[in-house]
Coordinates of C-alpha atoms in Angstrom, one line a residue:
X5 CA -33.8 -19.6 -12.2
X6 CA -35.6 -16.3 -12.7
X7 CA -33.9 -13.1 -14.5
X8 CA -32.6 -11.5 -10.7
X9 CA -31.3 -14.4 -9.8
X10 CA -29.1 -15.0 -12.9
X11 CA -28.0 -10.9 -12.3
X12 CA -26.8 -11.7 -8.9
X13 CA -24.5 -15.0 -10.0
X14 CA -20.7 -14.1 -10.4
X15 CA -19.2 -15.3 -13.9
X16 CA -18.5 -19.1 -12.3
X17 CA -21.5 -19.2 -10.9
X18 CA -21.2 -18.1 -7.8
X19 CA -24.2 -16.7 -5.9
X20 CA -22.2 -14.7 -3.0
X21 CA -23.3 -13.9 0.3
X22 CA -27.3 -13.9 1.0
X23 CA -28.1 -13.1 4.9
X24 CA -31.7 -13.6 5.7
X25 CA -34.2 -12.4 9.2
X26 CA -30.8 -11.9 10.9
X27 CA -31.4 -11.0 14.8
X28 CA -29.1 -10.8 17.7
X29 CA -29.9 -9.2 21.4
X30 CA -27.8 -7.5 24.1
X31 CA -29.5 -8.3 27.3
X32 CA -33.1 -6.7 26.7
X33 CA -31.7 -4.3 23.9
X34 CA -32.3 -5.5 20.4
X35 CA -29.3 -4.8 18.3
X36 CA -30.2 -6.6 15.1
X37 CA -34.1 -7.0 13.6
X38 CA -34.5 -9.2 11.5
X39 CA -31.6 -7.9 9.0
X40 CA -31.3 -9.2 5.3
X41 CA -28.2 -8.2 3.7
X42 CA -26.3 -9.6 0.2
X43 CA -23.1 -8.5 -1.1
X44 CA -23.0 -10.0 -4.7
X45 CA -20.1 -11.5 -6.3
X46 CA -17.7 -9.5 -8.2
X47 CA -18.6 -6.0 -6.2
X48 CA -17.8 -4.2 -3.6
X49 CA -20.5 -3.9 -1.2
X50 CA -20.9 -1.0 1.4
X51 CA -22.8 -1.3 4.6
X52 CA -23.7 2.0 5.9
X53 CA -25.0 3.8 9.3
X54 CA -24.8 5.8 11.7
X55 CA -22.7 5.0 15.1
X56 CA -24.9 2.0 17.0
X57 CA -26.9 0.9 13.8
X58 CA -25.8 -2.4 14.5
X59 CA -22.9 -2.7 11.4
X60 CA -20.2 -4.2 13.1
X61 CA -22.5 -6.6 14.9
X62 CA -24.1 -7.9 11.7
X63 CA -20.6 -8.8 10.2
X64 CA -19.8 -10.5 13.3
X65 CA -22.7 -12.7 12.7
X66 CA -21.8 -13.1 9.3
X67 CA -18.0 -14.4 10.4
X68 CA -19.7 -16.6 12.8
X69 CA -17.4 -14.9 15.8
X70 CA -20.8 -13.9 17.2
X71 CA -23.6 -16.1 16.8
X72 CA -26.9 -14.6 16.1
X73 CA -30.1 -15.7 18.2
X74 CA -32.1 -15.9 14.7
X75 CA -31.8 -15.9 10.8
X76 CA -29.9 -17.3 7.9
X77 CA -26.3 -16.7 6.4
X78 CA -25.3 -18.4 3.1
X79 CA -22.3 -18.0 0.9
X80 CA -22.6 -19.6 -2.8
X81 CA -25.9 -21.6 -1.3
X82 CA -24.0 -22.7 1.9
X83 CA -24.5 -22.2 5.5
X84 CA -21.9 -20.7 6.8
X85 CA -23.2 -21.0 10.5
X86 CA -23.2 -24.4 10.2
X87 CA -20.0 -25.0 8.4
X88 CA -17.0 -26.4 9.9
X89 CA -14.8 -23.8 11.4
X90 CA -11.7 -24.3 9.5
X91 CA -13.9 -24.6 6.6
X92 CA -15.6 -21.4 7.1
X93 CA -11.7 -19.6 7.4
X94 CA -10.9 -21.3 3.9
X95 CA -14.1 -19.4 2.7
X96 CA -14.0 -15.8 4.5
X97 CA -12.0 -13.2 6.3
X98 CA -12.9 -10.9 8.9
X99 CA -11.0 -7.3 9.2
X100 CA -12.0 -5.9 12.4
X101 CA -11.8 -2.4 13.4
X102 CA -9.1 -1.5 15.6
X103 CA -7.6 -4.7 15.6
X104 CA -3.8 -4.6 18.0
X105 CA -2.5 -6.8 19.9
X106 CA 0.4 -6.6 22.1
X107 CA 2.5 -9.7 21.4
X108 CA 5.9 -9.6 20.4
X109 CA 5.1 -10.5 16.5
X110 CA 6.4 -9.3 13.0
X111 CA 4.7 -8.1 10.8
X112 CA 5.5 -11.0 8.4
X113 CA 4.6 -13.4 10.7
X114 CA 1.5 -11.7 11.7
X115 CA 0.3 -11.4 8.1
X116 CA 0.7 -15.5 7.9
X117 CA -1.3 -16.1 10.2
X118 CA -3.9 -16.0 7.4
X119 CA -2.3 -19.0 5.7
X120 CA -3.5 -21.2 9.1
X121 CA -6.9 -22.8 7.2
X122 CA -4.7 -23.9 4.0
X123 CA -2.3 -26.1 5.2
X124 CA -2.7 -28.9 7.7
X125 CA -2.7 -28.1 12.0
X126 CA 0.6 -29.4 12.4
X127 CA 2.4 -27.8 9.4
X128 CA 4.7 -24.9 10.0
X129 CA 5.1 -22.3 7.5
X130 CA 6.3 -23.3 3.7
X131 CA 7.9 -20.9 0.9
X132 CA 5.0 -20.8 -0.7
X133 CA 3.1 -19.4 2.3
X134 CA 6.1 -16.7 2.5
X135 CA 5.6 -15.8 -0.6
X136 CA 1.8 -15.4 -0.5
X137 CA 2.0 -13.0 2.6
X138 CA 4.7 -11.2 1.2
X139 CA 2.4 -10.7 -1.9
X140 CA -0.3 -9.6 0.7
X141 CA 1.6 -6.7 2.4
X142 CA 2.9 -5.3 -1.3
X143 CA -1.0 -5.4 -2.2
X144 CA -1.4 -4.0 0.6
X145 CA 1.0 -1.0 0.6
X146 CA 2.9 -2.5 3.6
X147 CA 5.7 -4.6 2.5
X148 CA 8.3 -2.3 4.2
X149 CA 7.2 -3.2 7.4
X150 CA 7.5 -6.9 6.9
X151 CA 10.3 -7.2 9.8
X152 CA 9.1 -4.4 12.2
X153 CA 7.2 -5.8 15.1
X154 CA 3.3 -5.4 14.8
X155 CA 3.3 -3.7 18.2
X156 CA 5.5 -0.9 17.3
X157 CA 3.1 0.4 14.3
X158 CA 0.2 3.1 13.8
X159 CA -3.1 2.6 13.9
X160 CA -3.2 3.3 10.2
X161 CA -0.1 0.7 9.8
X162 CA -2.2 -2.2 11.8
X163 CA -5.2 -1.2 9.8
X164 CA -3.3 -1.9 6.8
X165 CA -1.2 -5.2 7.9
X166 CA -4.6 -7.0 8.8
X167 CA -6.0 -6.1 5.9
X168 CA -2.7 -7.8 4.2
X169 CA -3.2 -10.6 6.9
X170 CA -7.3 -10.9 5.4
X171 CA -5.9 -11.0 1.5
X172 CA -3.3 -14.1 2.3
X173 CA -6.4 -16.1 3.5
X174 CA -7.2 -16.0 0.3
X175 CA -11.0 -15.8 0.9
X176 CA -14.1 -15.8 -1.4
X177 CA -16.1 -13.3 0.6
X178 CA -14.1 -10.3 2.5
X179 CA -15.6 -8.5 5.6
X180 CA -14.4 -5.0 6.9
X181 CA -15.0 -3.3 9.7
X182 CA -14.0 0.5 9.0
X183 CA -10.9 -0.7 7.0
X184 CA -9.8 3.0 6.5
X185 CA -10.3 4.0 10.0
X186 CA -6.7 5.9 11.2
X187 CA -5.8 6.3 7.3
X188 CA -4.8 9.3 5.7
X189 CA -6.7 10.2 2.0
X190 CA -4.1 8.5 0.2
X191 CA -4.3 5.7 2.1
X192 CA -7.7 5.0 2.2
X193 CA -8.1 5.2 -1.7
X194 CA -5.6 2.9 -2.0
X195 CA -7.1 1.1 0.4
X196 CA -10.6 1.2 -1.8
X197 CA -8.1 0.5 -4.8
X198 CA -7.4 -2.7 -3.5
X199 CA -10.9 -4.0 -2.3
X200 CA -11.9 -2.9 -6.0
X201 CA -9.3 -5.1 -7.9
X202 CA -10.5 -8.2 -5.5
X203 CA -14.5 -7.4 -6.5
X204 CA -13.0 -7.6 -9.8
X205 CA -11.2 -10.9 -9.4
X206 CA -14.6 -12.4 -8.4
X207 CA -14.6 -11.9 -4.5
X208 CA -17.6 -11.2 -2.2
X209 CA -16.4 -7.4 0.0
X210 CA -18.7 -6.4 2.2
X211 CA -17.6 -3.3 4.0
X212 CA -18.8 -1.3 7.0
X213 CA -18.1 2.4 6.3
X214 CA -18.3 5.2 8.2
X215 CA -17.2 8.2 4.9
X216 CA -20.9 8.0 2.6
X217 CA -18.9 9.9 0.1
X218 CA -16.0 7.1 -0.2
X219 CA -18.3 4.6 0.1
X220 CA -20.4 6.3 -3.2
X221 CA -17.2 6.5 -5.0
X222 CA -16.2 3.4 -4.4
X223 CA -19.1 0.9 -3.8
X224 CA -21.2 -0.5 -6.4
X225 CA -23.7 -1.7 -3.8
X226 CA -24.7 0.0 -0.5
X227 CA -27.4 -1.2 2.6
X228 CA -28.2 1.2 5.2
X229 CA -29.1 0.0 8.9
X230 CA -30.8 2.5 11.0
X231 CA -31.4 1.1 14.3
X232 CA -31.1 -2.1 13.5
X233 CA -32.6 -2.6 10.2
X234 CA -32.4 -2.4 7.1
X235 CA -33.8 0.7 5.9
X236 CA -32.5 1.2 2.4
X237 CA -30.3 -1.2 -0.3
X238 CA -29.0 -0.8 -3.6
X239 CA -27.2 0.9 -6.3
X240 CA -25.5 4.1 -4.7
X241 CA -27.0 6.6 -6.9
X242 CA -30.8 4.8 -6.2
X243 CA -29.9 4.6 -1.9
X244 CA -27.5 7.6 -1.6
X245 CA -30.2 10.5 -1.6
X246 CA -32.0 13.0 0.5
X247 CA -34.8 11.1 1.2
X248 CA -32.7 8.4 2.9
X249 CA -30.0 9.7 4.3
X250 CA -31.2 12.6 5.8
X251 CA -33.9 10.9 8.0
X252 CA -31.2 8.2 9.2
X253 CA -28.3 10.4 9.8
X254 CA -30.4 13.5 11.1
X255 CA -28.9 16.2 9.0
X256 CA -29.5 18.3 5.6
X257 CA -27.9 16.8 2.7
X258 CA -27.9 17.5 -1.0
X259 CA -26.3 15.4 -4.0
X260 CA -24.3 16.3 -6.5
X261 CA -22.8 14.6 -9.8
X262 CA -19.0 14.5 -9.9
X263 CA -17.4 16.7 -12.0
X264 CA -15.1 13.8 -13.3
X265 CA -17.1 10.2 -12.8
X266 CA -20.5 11.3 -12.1
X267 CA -20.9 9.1 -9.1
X268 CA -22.8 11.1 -6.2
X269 CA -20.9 13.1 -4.2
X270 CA -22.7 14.4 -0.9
X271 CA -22.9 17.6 0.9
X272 CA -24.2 18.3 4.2
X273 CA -25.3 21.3 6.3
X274 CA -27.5 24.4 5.7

């Protein structure tokens, strides 16, 4: 084992997610190209782009919901295209964007549904589960809304209850699909708060975000797809700058140091 690949191992040993020459096609239009993407263990990684770079495509693949034509996807060595469905659930989660659905569920009941790949097909629900996905909703800043049917809530609200339904799966590697999308600033920092305290518990979070300054206060590691590809990954302060982001977003942008943290905080326009 060389020196980068001992930097990238969490503290058990874990090597977290490694996606390699990932392709996928619409029809004729080419929507992935040959993508290679890692989130490391222990960090939160953001995947960044503009609107049709392929994001939310590329963590389809990675869930396995939607199969790529080409390329590799390993978690801790392992191939999770190849692994065993309810395998695969044990190991990651999936937080889609927009996620809502019109049956008649509570919230509670909706948020177990990520305790299905831990007990066996023709188990109901135990206390134990209850007591995970009621831990889920207060981690997620939704516990109030335990008993309020899921088709009643906000946008923000659902955002927030599938994100608590993601944390009682319990996974090693968490995907996000614009998990602040219809929250307010609160919100999403708490939101950020929460994805940080997982890195720090050893998980793999690989998020799609839309905000470049959230996503440089809050990621340690950033890719950037432009059309795509990959054009750009790395530290935020080494792949948050002019000379990328300008060229893939199409607009003037200039980088400042935050008065309080330092992290890069980015302005655009004339």
């Amino acid at each position: 084992m060389d020196a980068a690949d001992a930097a990238t191992l969490g503290a058990d040993g874990s090597r977290g997610l490694d996606a390699a020459r990932v392709s996928w096609s619409a029809g004729s239009r080419l929507i992935l190209d040959g993508v290679d993407v890692t989130a490391p263990p222990g960090a939160v990684s953001g995947l960044l782009g503009p609107n049709g770079s392929g994001k939310s495509t590329l963590l389809r693949a990675i869930a396995a919901t939607q199969v790529p034509d080409a390329g590799e996807i390993r978690f801790d060595g392992e191939d999770l295209l190849g692994m065993p469905r309810r395998r695969r659930a044990r190991r990651l989660a999936l937080v889609e964007q927009d996620a809502s659905t019109d049956l008649p569920i509570s919230v509670l009941d909706a948020v177990l549904l990520g305790r299905i790949p831990h007990r066996s097909l023709l188990a109901g629900d135990t206390e134990a589960d209850r007591a995970v996905a009621r831990e889920a909703l207060a981690r997620a800043g939704v516990e109030d809304l335990a008993d309020r049917s899921l088709a009643t809530l906000s946008g923000g609200e659902r955002q927030r209850v599938h994100m608590a339904r993601a944390l009682a799966q319990d996974p090693a590697l968490l995907l996000l699909d614009e998990p602040t999308n219809h929250l307010d600033i609160a919100a999403q920092l708490a939101a950020m708060t929460v994805l940080r305290k997982l890195a720090a518990d050893g998980v793999s979070v690989l998020a799609a975000l839309h905000d470049l300054n959230l996503a440089a206060a809050a990621c340690d590691h950033v890719v950037v797809l432009a059309e795509g590809r990959v054009v750009a990954a790395g530290g935020v302060r080494d792949v948050l700058v002019p000379a990328v982001v300008e060229p893939v977003y199409g607009v003037r942008c200039d980088v400042l140091p935050h008065p309080r943290t330092g992290r890069p905080v980015l302005v655009f326009g004339d």
